[in-house]
Each structure stands twice: as C-alpha cells, then as structure tokens.
Amino acid sequence: AQSVTQLGSHVSVSEGALVLLRCNYSSSVPPYLFWYVQYPNQGLQLLLKYTSAATLVKGINGFEAEFKKSETSFHLTKPSAHMSDAAEYFCAVGYGNKLVFGAGTILRVKS
Amino acid sequence: EAGVTQFPSHSVIEKGQTVTLRCDPISGHDNLYWYRRVMGKEIKFLLHFVKESKQDESGMPNNRFLAERTGGTYSTLKVQPAELEDSGVYFCASSQEPPWPGGTDTQYFGPGTRLTVL
C-alpha cells in the first residue's frame, strides 16, 4: 500500500534561510509524487509534481524537489525563505485514481 | 478561469442533523474527487466521480455519507445523520483527465468546507 511520511509537523526558519521539508514515500509501483501548499483560508495549490521525466523538479515560487529512488524520498527545498512562504505543505503520492497524503508540515518563517 | 468552488465555507451543526456540502468543479473537468481531513490527521480520499458516475467510493466512511453528481456538473456530499467524528475539512478537487495510469493530470482543489458537529 502507498503511504507518505512527512518528518516534522512544524518547521521554523528565519527569513532568507534554506527551507527543507522532508517527505518519504512507500509505493509498490513507480510513484507519481506531488507537493501541495495551503495558505491560510485558501485551497490546496500544486507546487510541483514528479512524473518520472526528471529527478529534479522545479515548481512555483522558487521551490524544487528531488526524487531519490534509493532513499524513497522527495524532499522539498527553497534556497531562501520569504515571509510569504508561511503555510502548510503536503506531500502526496498518486495511487490509482487518488492522492495519498502525508500529515502535512506547517512552515513558520521568522523575521 | 474560475477554480473549484465549495459551499459553504463553514458549517456548524448539532449531532443528528443533516448537512449538505456542495462542490462546483472547474468547467470541463469530468473528474471530481472528495477528500476529508479530520483534525490533525492526513487528508484522505473519499470518492471519485467520472462525469455523473461514481468511479470509486472506497474511501466513504459509512452509509451516512451520500455523494451525488447531477448531470456531471456540480456535486453534493450529504451527511445524514451527522456524528461528532464527522467534523473536519471536506475538500473537493477536479481534474480534466484521470491521473493514472498513463495520464499525469493535476487535481485542482477547492478551499474546503469546515464542518463542525457539536
């Protein structure tokens, strides 16, 4: 069965610092992987997705994620955090016709 | 282009009452999904419509939940009677093509309906 583990329910970084949000997945087939972001009072917005075309995936707002099969990981990074990045981030794996989500990581950006 | 919309944004009801949530997908999207997030837990799949047909309802918790999609456009999710454990945020998503296998279409999510059962 597919599953997703996001390490750290809360992550706090200083403005300008590196953002690293961790995601490990379990999948019995080659995975389709996604990162979504939810800003306060808004819906889930797709940041990026991996569909086996390239292991390093670039998304919106300066985020990127690297697919590492040997580590079953799909960590999300951004070189320099901005206050506007404060939100909840969800990693998900595609399974059939559905998305299987991790528990989410709340990112706090300190000024 | 309008995104996925959901109504209401919030609903507070008493245990035993009935609540109906509505989702309007992006125009032209045949695939419509319902997900739910119970407080502090993962977002979990409830069901998938292709046009007006239920493709997969394996995630529906029990028979107190009834989803419909009239004419393949908007969808409703009715909870009757509501129980305390039904509280959470209900998300709707839509996509143009089934995402798997073969396709990699994105699921576009609405803002969710926050349901509180007292």
PDB file of N, CA and C in Angstrom, chain B residues 2-71:
ATOM      1  N   ALA B   2     -12.460  30.223 -13.587  1.00  0.00           N
ATOM      2  CA  ALA B   2     -12.780  30.027 -12.184  1.00  0.00           C
ATOM      3  C   ALA B   2     -12.218  28.702 -11.716  1.00  0.00           C
ATOM      4  N   GLY B   3     -11.805  28.688 -10.454  1.00  0.00           N
ATOM      5  CA  GLY B   3     -11.289  27.462  -9.871  1.00  0.00           C
ATOM      6  C   GLY B   3     -12.405  26.630  -9.285  1.00  0.00           C
ATOM      7  N   VAL B   4     -12.037  25.632  -8.518  1.00  0.00           N
ATOM      8  CA  VAL B   4     -13.015  24.801  -7.828  1.00  0.00           C
ATOM      9  C   VAL B   4     -13.609  25.617  -6.682  1.00  0.00           C
ATOM     10  N   THR B   5     -14.919  25.632  -6.607  1.00  0.00           N
ATOM     11  CA  THR B   5     -15.561  26.365  -5.523  1.00  0.00           C
ATOM     12  C   THR B   5     -16.353  25.408  -4.654  1.00  0.00           C
ATOM     13  N   GLN B   6     -16.438  25.746  -3.383  1.00  0.00           N
ATOM     14  CA  GLN B   6     -17.163  24.918  -2.425  1.00  0.00           C
ATOM     15  C   GLN B   6     -18.039  25.807  -1.562  1.00  0.00           C
ATOM     16  N   PHE B   7     -19.197  25.241  -1.198  1.00  0.00           N
ATOM     17  CA  PHE B   7     -20.142  25.981  -0.372  1.00  0.00           C
ATOM     18  C   PHE B   7     -20.793  25.029   0.610  1.00  0.00           C
ATOM     19  N   PRO B   8     -20.981  25.414   1.872  1.00  0.00           N
ATOM     20  CA  PRO B   8     -20.497  26.660   2.464  1.00  0.00           C
ATOM     21  C   PRO B   8     -19.021  26.554   2.825  1.00  0.00           C
ATOM     22  N   SER B   9     -18.452  27.628   3.283  1.00  0.00           N
ATOM     23  CA  SER B   9     -17.066  27.582   3.730  1.00  0.00           C
ATOM     24  C   SER B   9     -16.973  27.002   5.143  1.00  0.00           C
ATOM     25  N   HIS B  10     -18.000  27.262   5.917  1.00  0.00           N
ATOM     26  CA  HIS B  10     -18.083  26.728   7.271  1.00  0.00           C
ATOM     27  C   HIS B  10     -19.503  26.262   7.536  1.00  0.00           C
ATOM     28  N   SER B  11     -19.625  25.206   8.346  1.00  0.00           N
ATOM     29  CA  SER B  11     -20.944  24.740   8.759  1.00  0.00           C
ATOM     30  C   SER B  11     -20.834  24.185  10.172  1.00  0.00           C
ATOM     31  N   VAL B  12     -21.706  24.660  11.037  1.00  0.00           N
ATOM     32  CA  VAL B  12     -21.758  24.158  12.412  1.00  0.00           C
ATOM     33  C   VAL B  12     -23.139  23.573  12.627  1.00  0.00           C
ATOM     34  N   ILE B  13     -23.202  22.308  12.964  1.00  0.00           N
ATOM     35  CA  ILE B  13     -24.494  21.651  13.146  1.00  0.00           C
ATOM     36  C   ILE B  13     -24.468  20.818  14.418  1.00  0.00           C
ATOM     37  N   GLU B  14     -25.657  20.425  14.853  1.00  0.00           N
ATOM     38  CA  GLU B  14     -25.785  19.560  16.010  1.00  0.00           C
ATOM     39  C   GLU B  14     -25.720  18.094  15.569  1.00  0.00           C
ATOM     40  N   LYS B  15     -25.233  17.280  16.452  1.00  0.00           N
ATOM     41  CA  LYS B  15     -25.241  15.831  16.201  1.00  0.00           C
ATOM     42  C   LYS B  15     -26.652  15.377  15.847  1.00  0.00           C
ATOM     43  N   GLY B  16     -26.749  14.550  14.819  1.00  0.00           N
ATOM     44  CA  GLY B  16     -28.044  14.048  14.401  1.00  0.00           C
ATOM     45  C   GLY B  16     -28.684  14.839  13.272  1.00  0.00           C
ATOM     46  N   GLN B  17     -28.180  16.046  13.027  1.00  0.00           N
ATOM     47  CA  GLN B  17     -28.712  16.839  11.932  1.00  0.00           C
ATOM     48  C   GLN B  17     -28.119  16.409  10.602  1.00  0.00           C
ATOM     49  N   THR B  18     -28.647  16.998   9.554  1.00  0.00           N
ATOM     50  CA  THR B  18     -28.195  16.705   8.198  1.00  0.00           C
ATOM     51  C   THR B  18     -27.473  17.916   7.636  1.00  0.00           C
ATOM     52  N   VAL B  19     -26.416  17.669   6.887  1.00  0.00           N
ATOM     53  CA  VAL B  19     -25.686  18.755   6.239  1.00  0.00           C
ATOM     54  C   VAL B  19     -25.376  18.335   4.805  1.00  0.00           C
ATOM     55  N   THR B  20     -25.473  19.297   3.915  1.00  0.00           N
ATOM     56  CA  THR B  20     -25.150  19.055   2.503  1.00  0.00           C
ATOM     57  C   THR B  20     -24.071  20.020   2.065  1.00  0.00           C
ATOM     58  N   LEU B  21     -22.997  19.482   1.567  1.00  0.00           N
ATOM     59  CA  LEU B  21     -21.879  20.275   1.062  1.00  0.00           C
ATOM     60  C   LEU B  21     -21.941  20.259  -0.463  1.00  0.00           C
ATOM     61  N   ARG B  22     -21.538  21.375  -1.044  1.00  0.00           N
ATOM     62  CA  ARG B  22     -21.598  21.468  -2.498  1.00  0.00           C
ATOM     63  C   ARG B  22     -20.232  21.789  -3.060  1.00  0.00           C
ATOM     64  N   CYS B  23     -19.961  21.222  -4.216  1.00  0.00           N
ATOM     65  CA  CYS B  23     -18.713  21.482  -4.932  1.00  0.00           C
ATOM     66  C   CYS B  23     -19.010  21.762  -6.396  1.00  0.00           C
ATOM     67  N   ASP B  24     -18.457  22.844  -6.900  1.00  0.00           N
ATOM     68  CA  ASP B  24     -18.518  23.146  -8.336  1.00  0.00           C
ATOM     69  C   ASP B  24     -17.114  22.998  -8.900  1.00  0.00           C
ATOM     70  N   PRO B  25     -16.907  22.028  -9.769  1.00  0.00           N
ATOM     71  CA  PRO B  25     -15.558  21.810 -10.310  1.00  0.00           C
ATOM     72  C   PRO B  25     -15.224  22.845 -11.373  1.00  0.00           C
ATOM     73  N   ILE B  26     -14.002  22.814 -11.827  1.00  0.00           N
ATOM     74  CA  ILE B  26     -13.602  23.652 -12.947  1.00  0.00           C
ATOM     75  C   ILE B  26     -14.391  23.198 -14.180  1.00  0.00           C
ATOM     76  N   SER B  27     -14.882  24.146 -14.924  1.00  0.00           N
ATOM     77  CA  SER B  27     -15.691  23.836 -16.092  1.00  0.00           C
ATOM     78  C   SER B  27     -14.931  22.930 -17.056  1.00  0.00           C
ATOM     79  N   GLY B  28     -15.601  21.868 -17.487  1.00  0.00           N
ATOM     80  CA  GLY B  28     -14.987  20.940 -18.435  1.00  0.00           C
ATOM     81  C   GLY B  28     -14.241  19.794 -17.799  1.00  0.00           C
ATOM     82  N   HIS B  29     -14.093  19.825 -16.481  1.00  0.00           N
ATOM     83  CA  HIS B  29     -13.414  18.721 -15.800  1.00  0.00           C
ATOM     84  C   HIS B  29     -14.401  17.595 -15.525  1.00  0.00           C
ATOM     85  N   ASP B  30     -14.127  16.437 -16.127  1.00  0.00           N
ATOM     86  CA  ASP B  30     -15.010  15.293 -15.946  1.00  0.00           C
ATOM     87  C   ASP B  30     -14.794  14.593 -14.604  1.00  0.00           C
ATOM     88  N   ASN B  31     -13.598  14.727 -14.071  1.00  0.00           N
ATOM     89  CA  ASN B  31     -13.254  14.010 -12.844  1.00  0.00           C
ATOM     90  C   ASN B  31     -13.423  14.912 -11.627  1.00  0.00           C
ATOM     91  N   LEU B  32     -14.130  14.392 -10.667  1.00  0.00           N
ATOM     92  CA  LEU B  32     -14.370  15.142  -9.445  1.00  0.00           C
ATOM     93  C   LEU B  32     -14.096  14.225  -8.273  1.00  0.00           C
ATOM     94  N   TYR B  33     -13.400  14.759  -7.279  1.00  0.00           N
ATOM     95  CA  TYR B  33     -12.974  13.987  -6.115  1.00  0.00           C
ATOM     96  C   TYR B  33     -13.413  14.686  -4.829  1.00  0.00           C
ATOM     97  N   TRP B  34     -13.708  13.879  -3.835  1.00  0.00           N
ATOM     98  CA  TRP B  34     -13.926  14.394  -2.484  1.00  0.00           C
ATOM     99  C   TRP B  34     -12.857  13.795  -1.570  1.00  0.00           C
ATOM    100  N   TYR B  35     -12.317  14.666  -0.716  1.00  0.00           N
ATOM    101  CA  TYR B  35     -11.352  14.265   0.294  1.00  0.00           C
ATOM    102  C   TYR B  35     -11.803  14.862   1.625  1.00  0.00           C
ATOM    103  N   ARG B  36     -11.265  14.326   2.707  1.00  0.00           N
ATOM    104  CA  ARG B  36     -11.593  14.843   4.037  1.00  0.00           C
ATOM    105  C   ARG B  36     -10.342  14.859   4.896  1.00  0.00           C
ATOM    106  N   ARG B  37     -10.250  15.921   5.698  1.00  0.00           N
ATOM    107  CA  ARG B  37      -9.180  15.989   6.677  1.00  0.00           C
ATOM    108  C   ARG B  37      -9.793  16.148   8.059  1.00  0.00           C
ATOM    109  N   VAL B  38      -9.672  15.111   8.854  1.00  0.00           N
ATOM    110  CA  VAL B  38     -10.075  15.179  10.243  1.00  0.00           C
ATOM    111  C   VAL B  38      -8.950  15.865  11.006  1.00  0.00           C
ATOM    112  N   MET B  39      -9.302  16.592  12.032  1.00  0.00           N
ATOM    113  CA  MET B  39      -8.344  17.402  12.783  1.00  0.00           C
ATOM    114  C   MET B  39      -7.041  16.666  13.077  1.00  0.00           C
ATOM    115  N   GLY B  40      -5.935  17.257  12.613  1.00  0.00           N
ATOM    116  CA  GLY B  40      -4.624  16.712  12.924  1.00  0.00           C
ATOM    117  C   GLY B  40      -4.232  15.476  12.156  1.00  0.00           C
ATOM    118  N   LYS B  41      -5.089  15.040  11.261  1.00  0.00           N
ATOM    119  CA  LYS B  41      -4.796  13.813  10.515  1.00  0.00           C
ATOM    120  C   LYS B  41      -4.487  14.134   9.054  1.00  0.00           C
ATOM    121  N   GLU B  42      -4.223  13.074   8.285  1.00  0.00           N
ATOM    122  CA  GLU B  42      -3.953  13.260   6.873  1.00  0.00           C
ATOM    123  C   GLU B  42      -5.236  13.580   6.110  1.00  0.00           C
ATOM    124  N   ILE B  43      -5.045  14.196   4.966  1.00  0.00           N
ATOM    125  CA  ILE B  43      -6.153  14.357   4.036  1.00  0.00           C
ATOM    126  C   ILE B  43      -6.401  12.985   3.401  1.00  0.00           C
ATOM    127  N   LYS B  44      -7.639  12.535   3.456  1.00  0.00           N
ATOM    128  CA  LYS B  44      -7.948  11.188   2.961  1.00  0.00           C
ATOM    129  C   LYS B  44      -9.011  11.213   1.873  1.00  0.00           C
ATOM    130  N   PHE B  45      -8.803  10.384   0.903  1.00  0.00           N
ATOM    131  CA  PHE B  45      -9.703  10.228  -0.234  1.00  0.00           C
ATOM    132  C   PHE B  45     -11.036   9.665   0.211  1.00  0.00           C
ATOM    133  N   LEU B  46     -12.117  10.231  -0.329  1.00  0.00           N
ATOM    134  CA  LEU B  46     -13.446   9.693  -0.075  1.00  0.00           C
ATOM    135  C   LEU B  46     -14.008   9.001  -1.317  1.00  0.00           C
ATOM    136  N   LEU B  47     -14.101   9.759  -2.423  1.00  0.00           N
ATOM    137  CA  LEU B  47     -14.617   9.135  -3.635  1.00  0.00           C
ATOM    138  C   LEU B  47     -14.263   9.922  -4.880  1.00  0.00           C
ATOM    139  N   HIS B  48     -14.509   9.291  -6.023  1.00  0.00           N
ATOM    140  CA  HIS B  48     -14.142   9.830  -7.334  1.00  0.00           C
ATOM    141  C   HIS B  48     -15.312   9.636  -8.281  1.00  0.00           C
ATOM    142  N   PHE B  49     -15.715  10.734  -8.903  1.00  0.00           N
ATOM    143  CA  PHE B  49     -16.719  10.704  -9.972  1.00  0.00           C
ATOM    144  C   PHE B  49     -16.035  10.869 -11.322  1.00  0.00           C
ATOM    145  N   VAL B  50     -16.504  10.135 -12.301  1.00  0.00           N
ATOM    146  CA  VAL B  50     -16.215  10.449 -13.696  1.00  0.00           C
ATOM    147  C   VAL B  50     -17.550  10.841 -14.313  1.00  0.00           C
ATOM    148  N   LYS B  51     -17.649  12.090 -14.670  1.00  0.00           N
ATOM    149  CA  LYS B  51     -18.938  12.679 -15.061  1.00  0.00           C
ATOM    150  C   LYS B  51     -19.937  12.412 -13.942  1.00  0.00           C
ATOM    151  N   GLU B  52     -21.064  11.783 -14.240  1.00  0.00           N
ATOM    152  CA  GLU B  52     -22.054  11.581 -13.181  1.00  0.00           C
ATOM    153  C   GLU B  52     -21.924  10.238 -12.480  1.00  0.00           C
ATOM    154  N   SER B  53     -20.963   9.426 -12.903  1.00  0.00           N
ATOM    155  CA  SER B  53     -20.832   8.073 -12.365  1.00  0.00           C
ATOM    156  C   SER B  53     -19.778   7.996 -11.252  1.00  0.00           C
ATOM    157  N   LYS B  54     -20.096   7.235 -10.232  1.00  0.00           N
ATOM    158  CA  LYS B  54     -19.121   7.001  -9.166  1.00  0.00           C
ATOM    159  C   LYS B  54     -18.110   5.971  -9.647  1.00  0.00           C
ATOM    160  N   GLN B  55     -16.885   6.409  -9.796  1.00  0.00           N
ATOM    161  CA  GLN B  55     -15.812   5.520 -10.248  1.00  0.00           C
ATOM    162  C   GLN B  55     -15.239   4.715  -9.101  1.00  0.00           C
ATOM    163  N   ASP B  56     -15.154   5.369  -7.940  1.00  0.00           N
ATOM    164  CA  ASP B  56     -14.509   4.733  -6.794  1.00  0.00           C
ATOM    165  C   ASP B  56     -15.044   5.422  -5.545  1.00  0.00           C
ATOM    166  N   GLU B  57     -15.703   4.671  -4.685  1.00  0.00           N
ATOM    167  CA  GLU B  57     -16.179   5.255  -3.432  1.00  0.00           C
ATOM    168  C   GLU B  57     -15.622   4.488  -2.247  1.00  0.00           C
ATOM    169  N   SER B  58     -14.445   3.945  -2.428  1.00  0.00           N
ATOM    170  CA  SER B  58     -13.825   3.103  -1.410  1.00  0.00           C
ATOM    171  C   SER B  58     -13.473   3.847  -0.126  1.00  0.00           C
ATOM    172  N   GLY B  59     -13.375   5.168  -0.197  1.00  0.00           N
ATOM    173  CA  GLY B  59     -12.997   5.924   0.981  1.00  0.00           C
ATOM    174  C   GLY B  59     -14.164   6.449   1.803  1.00  0.00           C
ATOM    175  N   MET B  60     -15.371   6.228   1.343  1.00  0.00           N
ATOM    176  CA  MET B  60     -16.534   6.710   2.085  1.00  0.00           C
ATOM    177  C   MET B  60     -16.612   5.978   3.420  1.00  0.00           C
ATOM    178  N   PRO B  61     -16.766   6.732   4.512  1.00  0.00           N
ATOM    179  CA  PRO B  61     -16.667   6.109   5.849  1.00  0.00           C
ATOM    180  C   PRO B  61     -17.792   5.125   6.157  1.00  0.00           C
ATOM    181  N   ASN B  62     -19.001   5.458   5.772  1.00  0.00           N
ATOM    182  CA  ASN B  62     -20.155   4.612   6.091  1.00  0.00           C
ATOM    183  C   ASN B  62     -21.366   5.108   5.303  1.00  0.00           C
ATOM    184  N   ASN B  63     -22.487   4.471   5.516  1.00  0.00           N
ATOM    185  CA  ASN B  63     -23.658   4.801   4.691  1.00  0.00           C
ATOM    186  C   ASN B  63     -24.387   6.061   5.156  1.00  0.00           C
ATOM    187  N   ARG B  64     -23.821   6.765   6.102  1.00  0.00           N
ATOM    188  CA  ARG B  64     -24.389   8.086   6.447  1.00  0.00           C
ATOM    189  C   ARG B  64     -23.942   9.138   5.447  1.00  0.00           C
ATOM    190  N   PHE B  65     -23.015   8.808   4.615  1.00  0.00           N
ATOM    191  CA  PHE B  65     -22.478   9.731   3.620  1.00  0.00           C
ATOM    192  C   PHE B  65     -23.030   9.358   2.247  1.00  0.00           C
ATOM    193  N   LEU B  66     -23.572  10.361   1.569  1.00  0.00           N
ATOM    194  CA  LEU B  66     -24.114  10.138   0.232  1.00  0.00           C
ATOM    195  C   LEU B  66     -23.628  11.230  -0.695  1.00  0.00           C
ATOM    196  N   ALA B  67     -22.955  10.826  -1.750  1.00  0.00           N
ATOM    197  CA  ALA B  67     -22.459  11.792  -2.727  1.00  0.00           C
ATOM    198  C   ALA B  67     -23.209  11.633  -4.039  1.00  0.00           C
ATOM    199  N   GLU B  68     -23.491  12.755  -4.660  1.00  0.00           N
ATOM    200  CA  GLU B  68     -24.152  12.748  -5.958  1.00  0.00           C
ATOM    201  C   GLU B  68     -23.493  13.779  -6.857  1.00  0.00           C
ATOM    202  N   ARG B  69     -23.642  13.532  -8.147  1.00  0.00           N
ATOM    203  CA  ARG B  69     -23.144  14.497  -9.127  1.00  0.00           C
ATOM    204  C   ARG B  69     -24.156  14.552 -10.266  1.00  0.00           C
ATOM    205  N   THR B  70     -25.068  15.450 -10.134  1.00  0.00           N
ATOM    206  CA  THR B  70     -26.157  15.563 -11.076  1.00  0.00           C
ATOM    207  C   THR B  70     -25.677  16.092 -12.415  1.00  0.00           C
ATOM    208  N   GLY B  71     -25.952  15.347 -13.478  1.00  0.00           N
ATOM    209  CA  GLY B  71     -25.612  15.790 -14.824  1.00  0.00           C
ATOM    210  C   GLY B  71     -24.128  15.957 -15.065  1.00  0.00           C
TER     211      GLY B  71
END
